[in-house]
Short mmCIF file of C-alpha atoms in Angstrom, two decimals:
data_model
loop_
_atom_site.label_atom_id
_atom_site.label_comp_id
_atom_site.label_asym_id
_atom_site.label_seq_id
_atom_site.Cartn_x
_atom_site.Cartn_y
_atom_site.Cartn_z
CA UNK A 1 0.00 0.00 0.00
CA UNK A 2 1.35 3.24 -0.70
CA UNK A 3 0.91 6.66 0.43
CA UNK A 4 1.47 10.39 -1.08
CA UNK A 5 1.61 13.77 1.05
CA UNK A 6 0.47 16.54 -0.66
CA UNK A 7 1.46 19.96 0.87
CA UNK A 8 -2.01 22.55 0.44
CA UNK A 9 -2.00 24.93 -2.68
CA UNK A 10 -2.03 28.17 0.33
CA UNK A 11 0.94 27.05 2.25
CA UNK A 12 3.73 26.80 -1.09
CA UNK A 13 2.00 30.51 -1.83
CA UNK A 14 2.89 31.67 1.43
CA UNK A 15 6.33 30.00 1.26
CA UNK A 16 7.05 31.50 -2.26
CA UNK A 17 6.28 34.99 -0.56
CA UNK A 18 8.29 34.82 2.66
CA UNK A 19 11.37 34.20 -0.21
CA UNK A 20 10.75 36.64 -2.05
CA UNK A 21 10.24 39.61 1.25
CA UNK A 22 14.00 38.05 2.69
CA UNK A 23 16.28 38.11 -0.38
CA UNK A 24 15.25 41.72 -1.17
CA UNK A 25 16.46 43.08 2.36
CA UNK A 26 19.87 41.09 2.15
CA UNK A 27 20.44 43.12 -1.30
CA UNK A 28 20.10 46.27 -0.27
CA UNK A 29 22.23 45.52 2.98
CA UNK A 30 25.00 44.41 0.13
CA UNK A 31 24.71 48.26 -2.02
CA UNK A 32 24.73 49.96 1.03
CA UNK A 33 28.01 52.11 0.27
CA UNK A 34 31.20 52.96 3.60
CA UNK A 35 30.23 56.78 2.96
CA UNK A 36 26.63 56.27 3.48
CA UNK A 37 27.23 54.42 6.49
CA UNK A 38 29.22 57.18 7.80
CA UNK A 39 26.96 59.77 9.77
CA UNK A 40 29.85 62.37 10.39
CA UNK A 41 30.53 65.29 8.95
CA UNK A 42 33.61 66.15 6.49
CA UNK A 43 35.57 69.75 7.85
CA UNK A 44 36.84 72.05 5.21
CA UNK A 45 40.58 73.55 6.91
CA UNK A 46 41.98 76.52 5.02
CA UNK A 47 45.50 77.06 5.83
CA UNK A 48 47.10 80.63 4.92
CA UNK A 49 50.22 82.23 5.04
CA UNK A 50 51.32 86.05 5.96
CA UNK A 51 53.13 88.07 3.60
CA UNK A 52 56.69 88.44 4.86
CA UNK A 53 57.23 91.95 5.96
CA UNK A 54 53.45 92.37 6.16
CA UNK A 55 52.25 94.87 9.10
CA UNK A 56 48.81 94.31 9.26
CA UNK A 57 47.23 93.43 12.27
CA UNK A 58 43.30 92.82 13.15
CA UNK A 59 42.32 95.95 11.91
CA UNK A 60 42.16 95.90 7.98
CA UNK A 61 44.62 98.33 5.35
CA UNK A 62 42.71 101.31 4.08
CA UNK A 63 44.83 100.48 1.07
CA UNK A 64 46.74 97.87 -0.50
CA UNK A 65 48.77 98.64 -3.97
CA UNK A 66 50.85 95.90 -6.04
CA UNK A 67 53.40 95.91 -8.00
CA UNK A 68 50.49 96.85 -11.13
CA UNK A 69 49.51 99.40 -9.30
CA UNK A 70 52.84 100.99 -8.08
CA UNK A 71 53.83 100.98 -11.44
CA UNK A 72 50.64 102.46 -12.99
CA UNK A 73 51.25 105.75 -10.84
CA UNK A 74 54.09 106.82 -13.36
CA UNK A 75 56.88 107.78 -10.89
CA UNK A 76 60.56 107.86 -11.49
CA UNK A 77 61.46 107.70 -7.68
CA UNK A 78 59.95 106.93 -4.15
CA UNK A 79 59.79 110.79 -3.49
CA UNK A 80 57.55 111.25 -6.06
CA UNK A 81 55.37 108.05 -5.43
CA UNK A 82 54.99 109.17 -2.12
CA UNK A 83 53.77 113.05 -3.32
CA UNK A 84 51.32 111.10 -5.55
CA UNK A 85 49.86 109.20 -2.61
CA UNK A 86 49.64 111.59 -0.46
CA UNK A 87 45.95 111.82 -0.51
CA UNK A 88 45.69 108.58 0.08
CA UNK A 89 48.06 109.07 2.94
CA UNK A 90 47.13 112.24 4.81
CA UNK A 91 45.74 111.22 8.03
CA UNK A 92 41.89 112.76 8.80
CA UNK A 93 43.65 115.49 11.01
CA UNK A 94 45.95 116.75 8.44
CA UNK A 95 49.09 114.68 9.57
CA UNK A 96 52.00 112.96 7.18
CA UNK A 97 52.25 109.44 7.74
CA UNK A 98 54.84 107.59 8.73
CA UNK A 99 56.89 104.88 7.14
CA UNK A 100 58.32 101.29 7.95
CA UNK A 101 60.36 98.89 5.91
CA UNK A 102 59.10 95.24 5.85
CA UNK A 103 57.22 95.60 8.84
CA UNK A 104 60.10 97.74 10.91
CA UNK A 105 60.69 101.31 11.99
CA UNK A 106 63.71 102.44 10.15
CA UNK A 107 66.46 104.66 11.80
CA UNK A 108 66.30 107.07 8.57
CA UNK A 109 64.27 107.50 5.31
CA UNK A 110 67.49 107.07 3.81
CA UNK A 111 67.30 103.22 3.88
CA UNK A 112 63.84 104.09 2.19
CA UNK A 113 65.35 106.52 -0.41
CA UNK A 114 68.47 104.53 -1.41
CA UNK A 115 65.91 102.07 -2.83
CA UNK A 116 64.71 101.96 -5.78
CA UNK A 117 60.77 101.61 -6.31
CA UNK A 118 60.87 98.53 -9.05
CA UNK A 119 62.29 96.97 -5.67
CA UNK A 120 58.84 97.41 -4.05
CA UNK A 121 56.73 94.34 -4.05
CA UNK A 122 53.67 95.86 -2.05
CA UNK A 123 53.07 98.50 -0.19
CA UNK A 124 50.26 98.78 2.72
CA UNK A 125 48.39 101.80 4.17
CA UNK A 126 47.18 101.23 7.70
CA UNK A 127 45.16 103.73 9.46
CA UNK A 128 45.50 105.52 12.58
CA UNK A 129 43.86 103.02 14.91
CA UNK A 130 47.44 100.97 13.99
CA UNK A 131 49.88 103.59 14.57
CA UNK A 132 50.58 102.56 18.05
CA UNK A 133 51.45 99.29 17.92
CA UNK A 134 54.33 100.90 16.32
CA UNK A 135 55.34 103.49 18.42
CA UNK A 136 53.80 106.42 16.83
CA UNK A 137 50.82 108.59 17.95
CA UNK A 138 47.71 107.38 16.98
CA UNK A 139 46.34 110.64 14.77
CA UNK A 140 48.99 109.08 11.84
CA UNK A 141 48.54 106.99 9.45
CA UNK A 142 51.12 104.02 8.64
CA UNK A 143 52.92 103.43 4.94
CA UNK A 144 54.54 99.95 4.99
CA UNK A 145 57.25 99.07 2.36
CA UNK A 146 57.52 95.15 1.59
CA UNK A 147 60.85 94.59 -1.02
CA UNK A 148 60.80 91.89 -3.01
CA UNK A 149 62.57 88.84 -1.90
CA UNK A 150 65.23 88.67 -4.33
CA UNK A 151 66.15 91.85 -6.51
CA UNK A 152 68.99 92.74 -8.08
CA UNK A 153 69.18 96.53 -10.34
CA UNK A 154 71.11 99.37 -11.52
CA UNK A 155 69.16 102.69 -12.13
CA UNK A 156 70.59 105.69 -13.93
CA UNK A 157 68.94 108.95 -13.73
CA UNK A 158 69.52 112.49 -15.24
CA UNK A 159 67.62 116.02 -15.57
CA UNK A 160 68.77 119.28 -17.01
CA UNK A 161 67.94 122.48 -16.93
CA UNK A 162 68.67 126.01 -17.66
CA UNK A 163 67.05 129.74 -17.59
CA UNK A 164 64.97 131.69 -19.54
CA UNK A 165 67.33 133.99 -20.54
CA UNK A 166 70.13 131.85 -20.73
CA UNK A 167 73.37 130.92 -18.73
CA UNK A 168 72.99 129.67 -15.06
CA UNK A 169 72.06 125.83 -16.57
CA UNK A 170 71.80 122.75 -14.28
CA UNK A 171 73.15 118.94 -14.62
CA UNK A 172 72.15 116.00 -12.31
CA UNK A 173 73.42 112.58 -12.76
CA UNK A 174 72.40 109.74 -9.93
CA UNK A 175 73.83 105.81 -10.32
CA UNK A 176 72.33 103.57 -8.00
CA UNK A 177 73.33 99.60 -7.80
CA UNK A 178 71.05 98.01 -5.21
CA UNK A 179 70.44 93.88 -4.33
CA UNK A 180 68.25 92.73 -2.13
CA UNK A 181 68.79 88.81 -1.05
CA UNK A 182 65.92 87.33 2.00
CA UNK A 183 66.53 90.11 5.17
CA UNK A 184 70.14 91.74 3.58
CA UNK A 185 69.97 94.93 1.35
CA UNK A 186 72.98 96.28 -0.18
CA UNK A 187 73.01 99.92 -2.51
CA UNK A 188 75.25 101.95 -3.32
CA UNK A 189 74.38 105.79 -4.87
CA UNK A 190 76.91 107.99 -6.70
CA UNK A 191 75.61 111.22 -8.03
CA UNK A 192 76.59 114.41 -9.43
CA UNK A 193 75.42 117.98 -9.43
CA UNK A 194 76.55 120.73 -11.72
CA UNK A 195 74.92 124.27 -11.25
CA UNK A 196 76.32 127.20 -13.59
CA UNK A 197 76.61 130.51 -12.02
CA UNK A 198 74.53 133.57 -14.02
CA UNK A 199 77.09 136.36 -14.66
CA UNK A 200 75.82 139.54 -14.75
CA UNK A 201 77.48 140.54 -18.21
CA UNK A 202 74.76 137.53 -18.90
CA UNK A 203 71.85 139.71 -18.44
CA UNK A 204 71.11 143.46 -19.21
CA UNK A 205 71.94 144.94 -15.72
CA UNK A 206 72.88 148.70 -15.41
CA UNK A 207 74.61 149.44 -12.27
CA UNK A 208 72.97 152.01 -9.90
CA UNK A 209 75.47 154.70 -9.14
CA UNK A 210 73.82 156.24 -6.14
CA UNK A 211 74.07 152.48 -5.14
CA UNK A 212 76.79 151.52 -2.27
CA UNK A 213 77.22 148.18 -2.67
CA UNK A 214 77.18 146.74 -6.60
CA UNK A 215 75.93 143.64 -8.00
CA UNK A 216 79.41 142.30 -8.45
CA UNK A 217 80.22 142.76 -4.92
CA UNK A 218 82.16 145.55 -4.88
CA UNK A 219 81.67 149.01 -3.11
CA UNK A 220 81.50 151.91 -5.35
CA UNK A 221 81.10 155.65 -4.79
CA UNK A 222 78.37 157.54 -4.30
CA UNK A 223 77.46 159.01 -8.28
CA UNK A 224 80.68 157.79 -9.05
CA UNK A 225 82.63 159.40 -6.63
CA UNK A 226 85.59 158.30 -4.35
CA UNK A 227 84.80 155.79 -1.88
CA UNK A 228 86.70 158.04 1.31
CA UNK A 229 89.84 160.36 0.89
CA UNK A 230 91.71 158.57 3.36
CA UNK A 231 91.07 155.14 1.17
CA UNK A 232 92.88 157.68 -1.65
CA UNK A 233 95.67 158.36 0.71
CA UNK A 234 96.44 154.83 1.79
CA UNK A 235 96.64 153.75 -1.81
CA UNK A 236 97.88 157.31 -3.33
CA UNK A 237 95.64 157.53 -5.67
CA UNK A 238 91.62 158.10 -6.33
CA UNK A 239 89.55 154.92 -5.14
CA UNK A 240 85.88 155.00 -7.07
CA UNK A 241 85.49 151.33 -6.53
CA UNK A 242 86.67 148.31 -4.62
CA UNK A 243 86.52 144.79 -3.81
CA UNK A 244 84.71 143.97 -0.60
CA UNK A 245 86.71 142.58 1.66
CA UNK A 246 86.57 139.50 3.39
#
């Protein structure tokens, strides 16, 4: 005799359905990705680095020119970039500013001077609120110089001039050599000045006779006269001018 077990039509349905509810679950646990699993947060660090020489502090420049813009003001030397600035520098009560080199007071503006201004990298205008950090009064503003790391330059410079009329002309001639190498600065300046004296057979001058003391510096008599009779008797003879003497 022989006998057959038949599982019922509802419980293979069910079956089939628990099967397919599991395998779905254990798929997506598989495609679930390490970032997603991660629940913190990702921080963003920005790491910057201060201009060497730079003077500013918490308070913000009023200005801040670059090489472009040095250069775009059209000067020849720092004494005239610094005229052209000047309303940029002129403190609110009226006051120059004052200057420092690559973030330091300087003991003269010649170590400012003896530079050229291609050496310039930057330069930074602080305002008064900064002046004392540095010494100076706080109605000032502050003009900081930053040089250029490495620089290495020989300027020559030379103006002329002369009169209206003539005679009395002018020659300058200025050589710098200047290197600049990390915190050492070397120049060297040579320069020359020439001014011509204006003669006064240069220019139509009539001496005044009633006049003591001429242009030439001499002493003359009064209308032509003699100077003093006892002036005639040192020299034996009549004195109507003479040398002034020293």
């Amino acid at each position: 005799m022989r006998y057959r077990s038949e599982v019922p039509p509802h419980l293979t349905v069910l079956a089939g359905l628990m099967g397919c509810v599991a395998f779905p679950g254990a798929g997506t646990a598989q495609e679930i990705s390490p970032e997603a699993q991660s629940s913190g947060k990702d921080d963003i660090v920005i790491t910057g680095q201060r201009t060497a020489g730079s003077a500013v502090g918490a308070v913000d420049p009023t200005a801040t020119l670059d090489q472009s813009a040095i250069q775009a003001l059209g000067a020849t030397d720092l004494k005239t970039l610094l005229e052209r600035l000047k309303t940029l520098t002129t403190s609110a009560s009226g006051g120059d500013p004052v200057y420092l080199l690559n973030g330091r007071r300087m003991s003269s503006m010649n170590e400012l001077y003896s530079l050229p201004q291609e050496a310039m990298e930057k330069i930074e205008v602080l305002p008064e609120s900064e002046a004392a950090r540095f010494g100076f009064p706080a109605t000032v503003r502050v003009m900081n110089f930053i040089t250029r790391k490495r620089f290495r330059a020989v300027t020559y410079q030379q103006a002329a001039g002369t009169t209206t009329e003539g005679g009395g002309g002018t020659n300058y001639v200025e050589l710098t050599a200047a290197r600049i190498d990390g915190p050492r600065r070397a120049t060297l300046t040579v320069s020359h000045l020439r001014l011509n004296p204006v003669l006064q057979s240069e220019r139509a001058i009539v001496p005044d006779p009633d006049t003591l003391y001429a242009l030439g510096g001499n002493i003359t008599g009064v209308g032509g006269g003699r100077i003093d009779p006892r002036l005639d008797a040192l020299v034996e003879t009549p004195v109507t001018i003479a040398a002034v003497p020293n």
